[in-house]
Short mmCIF file of C-alpha atoms and ligand atoms in Angstrom, two decimals:
data_model
loop_
_atom_site.label_atom_id
_atom_site.label_comp_id
_atom_site.label_asym_id
_atom_site.label_seq_id
_atom_site.Cartn_x
_atom_site.Cartn_y
_atom_site.Cartn_z
CA UNK A 1 -1.34 -55.13 -70.57
CA UNK A 2 -4.29 -53.33 -69.04
CA UNK A 3 -3.53 -51.02 -66.12
CA UNK A 4 -5.54 -51.40 -63.02
CA UNK A 5 -7.58 -48.31 -62.15
CA UNK A 6 -5.54 -46.26 -59.67
CA UNK A 7 -6.82 -44.38 -56.60
CA UNK A 8 -7.16 -40.73 -57.32
CA UNK A 9 -4.51 -38.59 -55.56
CA UNK A 10 -6.16 -36.71 -52.68
CA UNK A 11 -3.62 -35.64 -50.04
CA UNK A 12 -6.26 -35.10 -47.30
CA UNK A 13 -7.71 -38.56 -47.79
CA UNK A 14 -4.16 -39.99 -47.84
CA UNK A 15 -3.31 -38.26 -44.53
CA UNK A 16 -6.25 -40.02 -42.91
CA UNK A 17 -4.49 -43.31 -43.67
CA UNK A 18 -1.55 -42.29 -41.50
CA UNK A 19 -2.75 -42.11 -37.87
CA UNK A 20 0.51 -40.68 -36.50
CA UNK A 21 0.18 -37.47 -38.57
CA UNK A 22 -2.79 -36.34 -36.60
CA UNK A 23 -1.18 -35.09 -33.42
CA UNK A 24 0.23 -31.97 -31.70
CA UNK A 25 3.91 -31.59 -31.00
CA UNK A 26 5.09 -28.78 -28.68
CA UNK A 27 1.68 -27.19 -28.98
CA UNK A 28 1.59 -27.22 -32.80
CA UNK A 29 0.13 -29.67 -35.33
CA UNK A 30 2.98 -32.07 -36.28
CA UNK A 31 4.77 -31.24 -39.54
CA UNK A 32 6.81 -34.38 -40.29
CA UNK A 33 9.65 -33.58 -42.67
CA UNK A 34 12.09 -36.33 -41.73
CA UNK A 35 10.85 -38.84 -44.27
CA UNK A 36 14.31 -39.64 -45.66
CA UNK A 37 15.31 -40.98 -42.24
CA UNK A 38 12.15 -43.03 -41.87
CA UNK A 39 8.71 -42.61 -43.25
CA UNK A 40 5.39 -42.94 -41.44
CA UNK A 41 3.16 -46.12 -41.66
CA UNK A 42 -0.38 -46.29 -42.89
CA UNK A 43 -3.00 -48.00 -40.75
CA UNK A 44 -3.11 -51.02 -43.09
CA UNK A 45 0.59 -51.78 -42.31
CA UNK A 46 0.04 -51.45 -38.56
CA UNK A 47 -3.09 -53.61 -38.83
CA UNK A 48 -1.39 -56.31 -40.99
CA UNK A 49 1.29 -56.76 -38.34
CA UNK A 50 -1.16 -56.73 -35.44
CA UNK A 51 -3.41 -59.25 -37.21
CA UNK A 52 -0.43 -61.47 -37.85
CA UNK A 53 0.40 -61.55 -34.12
CA UNK A 54 -3.22 -61.89 -33.08
CA UNK A 55 -4.20 -64.58 -35.50
CA UNK A 56 -1.31 -66.26 -37.23
CA UNK A 57 1.93 -66.05 -35.33
CA UNK A 58 3.99 -69.17 -35.97
CA UNK A 59 7.45 -69.98 -37.36
CA UNK A 60 7.66 -70.32 -41.21
CA UNK A 61 8.71 -73.15 -43.44
CA UNK A 62 8.85 -75.78 -40.68
CA UNK A 63 5.66 -76.49 -38.70
CA UNK A 64 3.36 -79.30 -39.76
CA UNK A 65 0.34 -77.33 -38.67
CA UNK A 66 -2.20 -74.81 -39.94
CA UNK A 67 -0.76 -71.66 -38.37
CA UNK A 68 2.68 -72.36 -39.76
CA UNK A 69 1.32 -72.95 -43.20
CA UNK A 70 -0.60 -69.71 -43.04
CA UNK A 71 2.41 -67.75 -41.73
CA UNK A 72 4.56 -69.27 -44.52
CA UNK A 73 1.95 -68.31 -47.10
CA UNK A 74 1.76 -64.70 -45.90
CA UNK A 75 5.51 -64.40 -45.62
CA UNK A 76 6.15 -65.75 -49.16
CA UNK A 77 3.25 -63.64 -50.56
CA UNK A 78 5.15 -60.58 -49.26
CA UNK A 79 8.24 -61.68 -51.12
CA UNK A 80 6.14 -61.81 -54.25
CA UNK A 81 5.05 -58.25 -53.53
CA UNK A 82 8.64 -57.21 -53.40
CA UNK A 83 9.43 -58.96 -56.63
CA UNK A 84 6.57 -57.11 -58.30
CA UNK A 85 7.63 -53.77 -56.75
CA UNK A 86 11.11 -54.14 -58.22
CA UNK A 87 10.03 -55.90 -61.41
CA UNK A 88 12.59 -58.57 -60.69
CA UNK A 89 12.42 -61.54 -63.07
CA UNK A 90 11.94 -64.16 -60.36
CA UNK A 91 11.10 -64.53 -56.66
CA UNK A 92 14.31 -66.48 -56.05
CA UNK A 93 16.19 -63.26 -56.63
CA UNK A 94 14.57 -61.46 -53.65
CA UNK A 95 16.49 -61.96 -50.36
CA UNK A 96 15.06 -60.72 -47.10
CA UNK A 97 17.47 -58.57 -45.20
CA UNK A 98 17.19 -56.11 -42.32
CA UNK A 99 17.50 -53.14 -44.62
CA UNK A 100 19.72 -51.43 -47.18
CA UNK A 101 22.80 -51.59 -44.98
CA UNK A 102 22.55 -55.34 -44.53
CA UNK A 103 21.83 -55.86 -48.19
CA UNK A 104 25.04 -53.97 -49.12
CA UNK A 105 27.05 -55.85 -46.52
CA UNK A 106 25.76 -59.12 -47.85
CA UNK A 107 26.95 -58.31 -51.37
CA UNK A 108 30.31 -57.01 -50.09
CA UNK A 109 31.06 -60.03 -47.93
CA UNK A 110 29.58 -62.78 -50.08
CA UNK A 111 30.10 -61.62 -53.70
CA UNK A 112 32.99 -59.32 -52.92
CA UNK A 113 35.14 -61.64 -50.84
CA UNK A 114 34.75 -64.55 -53.21
CA UNK A 115 35.41 -62.51 -56.40
CA UNK A 116 37.93 -59.76 -55.62
CA UNK A 117 41.69 -59.93 -55.35
CA UNK A 118 44.67 -57.59 -54.85
CA UNK A 119 44.72 -54.80 -57.43
CA UNK A 120 41.03 -55.03 -58.28
CA UNK A 121 39.03 -51.85 -58.03
CA UNK A 122 35.71 -50.88 -56.39
CA UNK A 123 34.15 -47.52 -57.39
CA UNK A 124 31.80 -45.62 -55.11
CA UNK A 125 30.81 -41.96 -55.29
CA UNK A 126 31.42 -38.84 -53.26
CA UNK A 127 27.65 -38.77 -52.71
CA UNK A 128 27.19 -41.94 -50.78
CA UNK A 129 25.67 -42.75 -47.35
CA UNK A 130 28.16 -44.40 -44.99
CA UNK A 131 26.32 -47.64 -45.56
CA UNK A 132 27.53 -47.64 -49.15
CA UNK A 133 31.09 -46.64 -48.31
CA UNK A 134 32.25 -48.54 -45.21
CA UNK A 135 31.30 -52.10 -46.38
CA UNK A 136 33.47 -51.46 -49.49
CA UNK A 137 36.33 -49.99 -47.44
CA UNK A 138 36.30 -53.09 -45.27
CA UNK A 139 36.15 -55.35 -48.41
CA UNK A 140 39.06 -53.45 -49.95
CA UNK A 141 41.16 -54.03 -46.81
CA UNK A 142 40.22 -57.74 -46.75
CA UNK A 143 41.02 -58.38 -50.40
CA UNK A 144 43.73 -55.84 -51.27
CA UNK A 145 41.39 -54.09 -53.74
CA UNK A 146 41.52 -50.34 -54.25
CA UNK A 147 38.55 -48.01 -53.57
CA UNK A 148 38.03 -45.20 -56.10
CA UNK A 149 35.61 -42.30 -55.76
CA UNK A 150 33.45 -40.65 -58.43
CA UNK A 151 33.71 -36.84 -57.91
CA UNK A 152 30.73 -34.47 -58.02
CA UNK A 153 30.14 -31.16 -59.69
CA UNK A 154 29.05 -27.84 -58.19
CA UNK A 155 25.34 -28.81 -58.40
CA UNK A 156 26.13 -31.98 -56.44
CA UNK A 157 25.71 -34.32 -59.35
CA UNK A 158 28.04 -37.18 -60.27
CA UNK A 159 30.76 -36.15 -62.72
CA UNK A 160 30.07 -38.72 -65.35
CA UNK A 161 33.09 -37.86 -67.51
CA UNK A 162 35.29 -38.56 -64.39
CA UNK A 163 33.36 -41.79 -63.83
CA UNK A 164 34.20 -43.01 -67.34
CA UNK A 165 37.91 -42.29 -66.78
CA UNK A 166 37.86 -44.14 -63.44
CA UNK A 167 36.66 -47.34 -65.10
CA UNK A 168 39.45 -49.73 -65.99
CA UNK A 169 39.85 -53.41 -66.77
CA UNK A 170 40.43 -53.90 -63.05
CA UNK A 171 37.09 -52.43 -61.97
CA UNK A 172 34.97 -55.22 -60.46
CA UNK A 173 32.25 -53.35 -58.55
CA UNK A 174 30.52 -49.99 -58.97
CA UNK A 175 28.31 -49.14 -55.92
CA UNK A 176 26.15 -45.94 -56.12
CA UNK A 177 22.89 -44.76 -54.77
CA UNK A 178 19.73 -44.35 -56.87
CA UNK A 179 19.11 -41.03 -55.08
CA UNK A 180 21.12 -39.18 -52.45
CA UNK A 181 19.72 -38.97 -48.92
CA UNK A 182 21.61 -35.79 -48.07
CA UNK A 183 20.88 -33.73 -51.20
CA UNK A 184 18.21 -35.59 -53.16
CA UNK A 185 20.24 -35.84 -56.38
CA UNK A 186 18.87 -38.66 -58.66
CA UNK A 187 21.72 -40.59 -60.26
CA UNK A 188 21.75 -41.86 -63.82
CA UNK A 189 21.76 -45.58 -62.97
CA UNK A 190 21.01 -46.85 -66.46
CA UNK A 191 24.02 -44.96 -67.86
CA UNK A 192 26.18 -46.13 -65.00
CA UNK A 193 25.24 -49.81 -65.51
CA UNK A 194 25.82 -49.53 -69.25
CA UNK A 195 29.34 -48.11 -68.74
CA UNK A 196 30.23 -50.42 -65.87
CA UNK A 197 29.07 -53.53 -67.75
CA UNK A 198 31.11 -52.50 -70.81
CA UNK A 199 34.16 -52.39 -68.43
CA UNK A 200 33.24 -55.85 -67.04
CA UNK A 201 32.08 -54.61 -63.60
CA UNK A 202 28.92 -55.34 -61.74
CA UNK A 203 26.68 -52.60 -60.33
CA UNK A 204 25.25 -52.49 -56.79
CA UNK A 205 22.53 -49.88 -56.28
CA UNK A 206 21.77 -48.47 -52.88
CA UNK A 207 18.04 -47.95 -53.33
CA UNK A 208 17.25 -46.56 -49.86
CA UNK A 209 16.02 -43.26 -51.26
CA UNK A 210 15.13 -44.50 -54.77
CA UNK A 211 12.52 -47.02 -53.64
CA UNK A 212 10.30 -44.49 -51.77
CA UNK A 213 10.17 -41.93 -54.62
CA UNK A 214 11.06 -43.45 -57.97
CA UNK A 215 9.77 -46.21 -60.27
CA UNK A 216 12.15 -49.05 -59.73
CA UNK A 217 12.55 -51.63 -62.47
CA UNK A 218 15.64 -53.62 -61.93
CA UNK A 219 15.41 -55.14 -65.44
CA UNK A 220 15.24 -51.66 -67.04
CA UNK A 221 18.01 -50.35 -64.78
CA UNK A 222 19.96 -53.52 -65.68
CA UNK A 223 21.70 -53.43 -62.26
CA UNK A 224 23.14 -56.51 -60.67
CA UNK A 225 22.03 -55.81 -57.06
CA UNK A 226 19.45 -53.38 -55.62
CA UNK A 227 18.92 -52.97 -51.92
CA UNK A 228 16.21 -51.02 -50.07
CA UNK A 229 14.76 -50.58 -46.59
CA UNK A 230 11.17 -51.33 -45.60
CA UNK A 231 10.97 -48.51 -43.11
CA UNK A 232 11.57 -45.81 -45.82
CA UNK A 233 8.81 -47.10 -48.08
CA UNK A 234 6.09 -46.79 -45.39
CA UNK A 235 6.75 -50.26 -44.00
CA UNK A 236 8.23 -51.40 -40.66
CA UNK A 237 11.81 -51.26 -39.43
CA UNK A 238 13.95 -54.35 -39.30
CA UNK A 239 13.06 -55.55 -42.78
CA UNK A 240 14.26 -54.76 -46.30
CA UNK A 241 15.13 -56.65 -49.47
CA UNK A 242 18.07 -57.30 -51.66
CA UNK A 243 17.52 -58.05 -55.38
CA UNK A 244 20.39 -59.95 -56.96
CA UNK A 245 20.81 -61.36 -60.44
CA UNK A 246 20.17 -65.13 -60.19
CA UNK A 247 23.39 -66.29 -61.84
CA UNK A 248 25.43 -64.14 -59.43
CA UNK A 249 23.46 -65.23 -56.33
CA UNK A 250 23.73 -68.91 -57.41
CA UNK A 251 27.49 -68.72 -57.53
CA UNK A 252 27.83 -66.77 -54.16
CA UNK A 253 28.66 -68.43 -50.89
CA UNK A 254 26.26 -67.97 -47.93
CA UNK A 255 26.53 -64.73 -45.95
CA UNK A 256 25.44 -66.07 -42.54
CA UNK A 257 24.86 -69.65 -41.58
CA UNK A 258 22.45 -71.57 -39.36
CA UNK A 259 18.82 -72.73 -39.56
CA UNK A 260 16.73 -72.15 -42.68
CA UNK A 261 19.73 -71.68 -45.09
CA UNK A 262 20.69 -75.32 -44.70
CA UNK A 263 19.70 -78.28 -46.92
CA UNK A 264 21.45 -81.02 -44.89
CA UNK A 265 23.96 -80.92 -42.09
CA UNK A 266 26.38 -83.59 -41.04
CA UNK A 267 29.74 -83.43 -39.48
CA UNK A 268 31.32 -84.57 -42.72
CA UNK A 269 29.85 -81.55 -44.50
CA UNK A 270 26.81 -79.33 -44.98
CA UNK A 271 24.82 -78.50 -48.04
CA UNK A 272 22.93 -75.33 -48.44
CA UNK A 273 19.30 -74.57 -49.28
CA UNK A 274 18.28 -73.24 -52.64
CA UNK A 275 17.66 -69.57 -53.51
CA UNK A 276 16.48 -67.37 -51.90
CA UNK A 277 16.74 -69.33 -48.65
CA UNK A 278 20.51 -69.84 -48.94
CA UNK A 279 20.92 -66.26 -47.76
CA UNK A 280 18.30 -66.28 -45.05
CA UNK A 281 19.86 -67.78 -41.89
CA UNK A 282 17.69 -68.10 -38.79
CA UNK A 283 14.05 -67.24 -38.15
CA UNK A 284 13.27 -64.27 -40.31
CA UNK A 285 11.42 -61.05 -39.47
CA UNK A 286 8.04 -62.59 -40.27
CA UNK A 287 5.66 -59.88 -39.03
CA UNK A 288 7.87 -57.20 -40.60
CA UNK A 289 7.97 -58.96 -44.01
CA UNK A 290 4.17 -59.12 -43.90
CA UNK A 291 4.04 -55.45 -42.92
CA UNK A 292 6.35 -54.53 -45.81
CA UNK A 293 4.10 -56.50 -48.13
CA UNK A 294 1.13 -54.50 -46.90
CA UNK A 295 3.01 -51.24 -47.42
CA UNK A 296 3.87 -52.10 -51.04
CA UNK A 297 0.28 -53.22 -51.58
CA UNK A 298 -0.86 -49.86 -50.21
CA UNK A 299 1.53 -47.98 -52.55
CA UNK A 300 0.30 -50.02 -55.49
CA UNK A 301 -3.07 -48.27 -55.31
CA UNK A 302 -1.46 -45.12 -56.55
CA UNK A 303 0.08 -44.00 -59.76
CA UNK A 304 3.70 -43.51 -58.61
CA UNK A 305 4.16 -40.69 -61.16
CA UNK A 306 1.34 -38.81 -59.43
CA UNK A 307 2.96 -39.23 -56.03
CA UNK A 308 6.24 -37.98 -57.48
CA UNK A 309 4.49 -35.01 -59.08
CA UNK A 310 3.02 -33.99 -55.78
CA UNK A 311 6.39 -34.34 -54.07
CA UNK A 312 7.96 -32.29 -56.83
CA UNK A 313 5.35 -29.60 -56.21
CA UNK A 314 6.33 -29.56 -52.52
CA UNK A 315 10.03 -29.15 -53.44
CA UNK A 316 9.30 -26.44 -55.97
CA UNK A 317 7.28 -24.53 -53.34
CA UNK A 318 10.26 -24.85 -50.95
CA UNK A 319 12.68 -23.66 -53.60
CA UNK A 320 10.46 -20.64 -54.33
CA UNK A 321 9.94 -19.65 -50.70
CA UNK A 322 13.55 -20.15 -49.78
CA UNK A 323 14.59 -17.28 -52.11
CA UNK A 324 12.94 -14.87 -49.58
CA UNK A 325 14.81 -16.18 -46.46
CA UNK A 326 17.79 -13.94 -45.75
CA UNK A 327 21.03 -15.90 -45.44
CA UNK A 328 19.52 -19.23 -46.46
CA UNK A 329 21.62 -21.30 -48.86
CA UNK A 330 20.30 -24.34 -50.66
CA UNK A 331 22.84 -27.13 -50.76
CA UNK A 332 22.62 -29.42 -53.76
CA UNK A 333 21.18 -27.86 -56.89
CA UNK A 334 20.77 -30.86 -59.25
CA UNK A 335 17.75 -30.23 -61.48
CA UNK A 336 16.76 -33.93 -61.12
CA UNK A 337 16.06 -34.59 -57.44
CA UNK A 338 13.79 -36.48 -55.13
CA UNK A 339 11.97 -34.27 -52.59
CA UNK A 340 14.89 -33.43 -50.32
CA UNK A 341 15.50 -29.77 -49.37
CA UNK A 342 18.94 -29.43 -47.73
CA UNK A 343 20.05 -25.99 -46.55
CA UNK A 344 22.23 -23.90 -44.29
CA UNK A 345 21.50 -20.42 -42.85
CA UNK A 346 24.32 -17.92 -42.13
CA UNK A 347 25.25 -17.74 -38.50
CA UNK A 348 23.01 -20.56 -37.37
CA UNK A 349 24.30 -24.10 -36.63
CA UNK A 350 22.10 -26.84 -38.12
CA UNK A 351 21.50 -28.44 -34.77
CA UNK A 352 20.19 -25.17 -33.31
CA UNK A 353 17.96 -24.86 -36.34
CA UNK A 354 16.58 -28.37 -35.64
CA UNK A 355 15.72 -27.44 -32.07
CA UNK A 356 14.09 -24.19 -33.07
CA UNK A 357 11.93 -25.83 -35.72
CA UNK A 358 10.98 -28.61 -33.36
CA UNK A 359 9.69 -26.01 -30.92
CA UNK A 360 7.20 -25.15 -33.63
CA UNK A 361 6.25 -28.76 -34.25
CA UNK A 362 8.37 -29.15 -37.42
CA UNK A 363 10.50 -32.31 -37.58
CA UNK A 364 13.60 -32.02 -39.78
CA UNK A 365 16.97 -33.83 -39.67
CA UNK A 366 20.14 -31.93 -39.01
CA UNK A 367 23.79 -32.90 -39.21
CA UNK A 368 25.88 -34.83 -41.70
CA UNK A 369 23.13 -37.28 -42.65
CA UNK A 370 25.67 -40.17 -42.56
CA UNK A 371 27.41 -38.63 -45.52
CA UNK A 372 30.57 -37.21 -43.88
CA UNK A 373 32.82 -37.46 -46.98
CA UNK A 374 30.24 -35.32 -48.87
CA UNK A 375 30.09 -32.70 -46.09
CA UNK A 376 33.89 -32.63 -45.89
CA UNK A 377 34.01 -32.03 -49.64
CA UNK A 378 31.46 -29.24 -49.42
CA UNK A 379 33.33 -27.72 -46.48
CA UNK A 380 30.35 -27.64 -44.15
CA UNK A 381 29.67 -29.50 -40.85
CA UNK A 382 26.22 -30.42 -41.94
CA UNK A 383 22.88 -29.17 -43.17
CA UNK A 384 19.23 -28.93 -42.04
CA UNK A 385 17.18 -31.26 -44.24
CA UNK A 386 13.48 -31.24 -44.83
CA UNK A 387 12.54 -34.39 -46.75
CA UNK A 388 8.96 -34.66 -48.08
CA UNK A 389 6.65 -37.58 -48.60
CA UNK A 390 3.49 -37.75 -50.63
CA UNK A 391 1.35 -37.19 -47.49
CA UNK A 392 2.93 -33.86 -46.87
CA UNK A 393 1.09 -30.66 -48.01
CA UNK A 394 1.96 -27.29 -49.58
CA UNK A 395 0.45 -25.76 -46.43
CA UNK A 396 3.09 -27.59 -44.30
CA UNK A 397 5.92 -26.33 -46.53
CA UNK A 398 4.55 -22.79 -46.08
CA UNK A 399 4.57 -23.36 -42.26
CA UNK A 400 8.23 -24.40 -42.48
CA UNK A 401 9.14 -21.16 -44.24
CA UNK A 402 6.98 -18.99 -41.89
CA UNK A 403 8.97 -20.65 -39.03
CA UNK A 404 12.27 -20.04 -40.81
CA UNK A 405 11.45 -16.40 -41.36
CA UNK A 406 10.75 -16.00 -37.61
CA UNK A 407 13.93 -17.78 -36.62
CA UNK A 408 16.10 -15.75 -39.06
CA UNK A 409 14.62 -12.45 -37.76
CA UNK A 410 15.31 -13.52 -34.16
CA UNK A 411 18.96 -14.09 -34.97
CA UNK A 412 19.61 -11.03 -37.08
N1 7TS B 1 21.64 -45.51 -47.98
C1 7TS B 1 20.99 -44.37 -48.13
C2 7TS B 1 20.98 -43.56 -49.34
C3 7TS B 1 20.20 -43.88 -46.98
O1 7TS B 1 19.47 -42.81 -47.11
C4 7TS B 1 20.19 -44.74 -45.83
C5 7TS B 1 19.45 -44.28 -44.55
C6 7TS B 1 20.89 -45.96 -45.80
C7 7TS B 1 21.58 -46.29 -46.91
C8 7TS B 1 20.84 -46.90 -44.67
O2 7TS B 1 19.57 -47.43 -44.56
P1 7TS B 1 19.18 -48.42 -43.38
O3 7TS B 1 17.71 -48.56 -43.46
O4 7TS B 1 19.92 -49.68 -43.63
O5 7TS B 1 19.60 -47.73 -42.09
N2 7TS B 1 19.37 -42.86 -44.46
C9 7TS B 1 19.09 -42.14 -43.39
C10 7TS B 1 18.95 -40.72 -43.42
O6 7TS B 1 19.12 -40.09 -44.41
N3 7TS B 1 18.74 -40.28 -42.16
O7 7TS B 1 18.61 -41.37 -41.30
C11 7TS B 1 18.86 -42.50 -42.09
#
């Protein structure tokens, strides 16, 4: 297959695509390092959504008129973009959801409730976001299944030997993230799916942090479900997608019910629409799906490996400069990470650190990052987290560390 020619990586040209980046915050040029929480949107995404509302707005799949046909076409073309982005075998396997959280809840409540029984086992890891813990806890309570947890090592990587010993003939579901939001650790999903499948379990991947940074190929990963959020891949909020293996989706009951997911309703019984519509009750997030399609189309111009190499350079710069900050401790030392720099500084609470950095125009996230079991395990209340995107620059990372040096001196 011939590769399309990719846009050369030029961080300054890329920054011009993101209008929000060009502003002052608290008297300083904005340095946006909260990309793991939500990333910024290129003009083409904003414009695609505006154009939809200006020119096309109409409900999908139902109107016998031109606008509705056009809206349906754009909406379904966005689904094709997602299929391509994940390299899923077919478009029927792409379900629109509000985001990663809803995708995981859909699997837990539809697949989980219809397949699990008392004594079955669900495995998650110590490294999960609450969105990949609580839906499984609730499912365990509903079905009588047991929840088991893969421990981590000192570098904050999954303990794969322990994972192997947790797998039993009762394991039904293994749910892990592709990359950790709190620490950046990239997890060995291919190895996890191989071992889980050998044990007869399915694998659900929380792709919230994998999709923005890593090549995602659900066929290569061989996972059974993969969920991600549009707003973390430079698209809008309120939209995301769930990939599911067709034979599993086919056998699963609907998650929610109502318009769109119905084939025929009568009071003697109702039949459901075919995939993927069986899982899409009610009017979907049409403008948002189109916005996400535009974001994935934008990303496609680039060689993802080049974006990752730039982000790695930002992380390496941070690691190097952090060695000179007195009292700074990096949390999470996995060699294989997405561009997340999580740290604590002696004598300074993370929330104070967040405020002090914000005063200098630098946006980071502080706290437990919705990973309280991980923080509890590490014995810390939280961290400060700078998470980089490909539009960030080495100069911005240097600004962060100049600010940190000032703050540390102030408190010494
Ligand atoms: N899983 C992971 C690994 C995440 O990082 C997040 C969001 C979610 C699930 C939930 O995604 P949602 O789009 O459904 O909300 N992570 C973060 C974060 O790190 N800071 O704010 C949100």
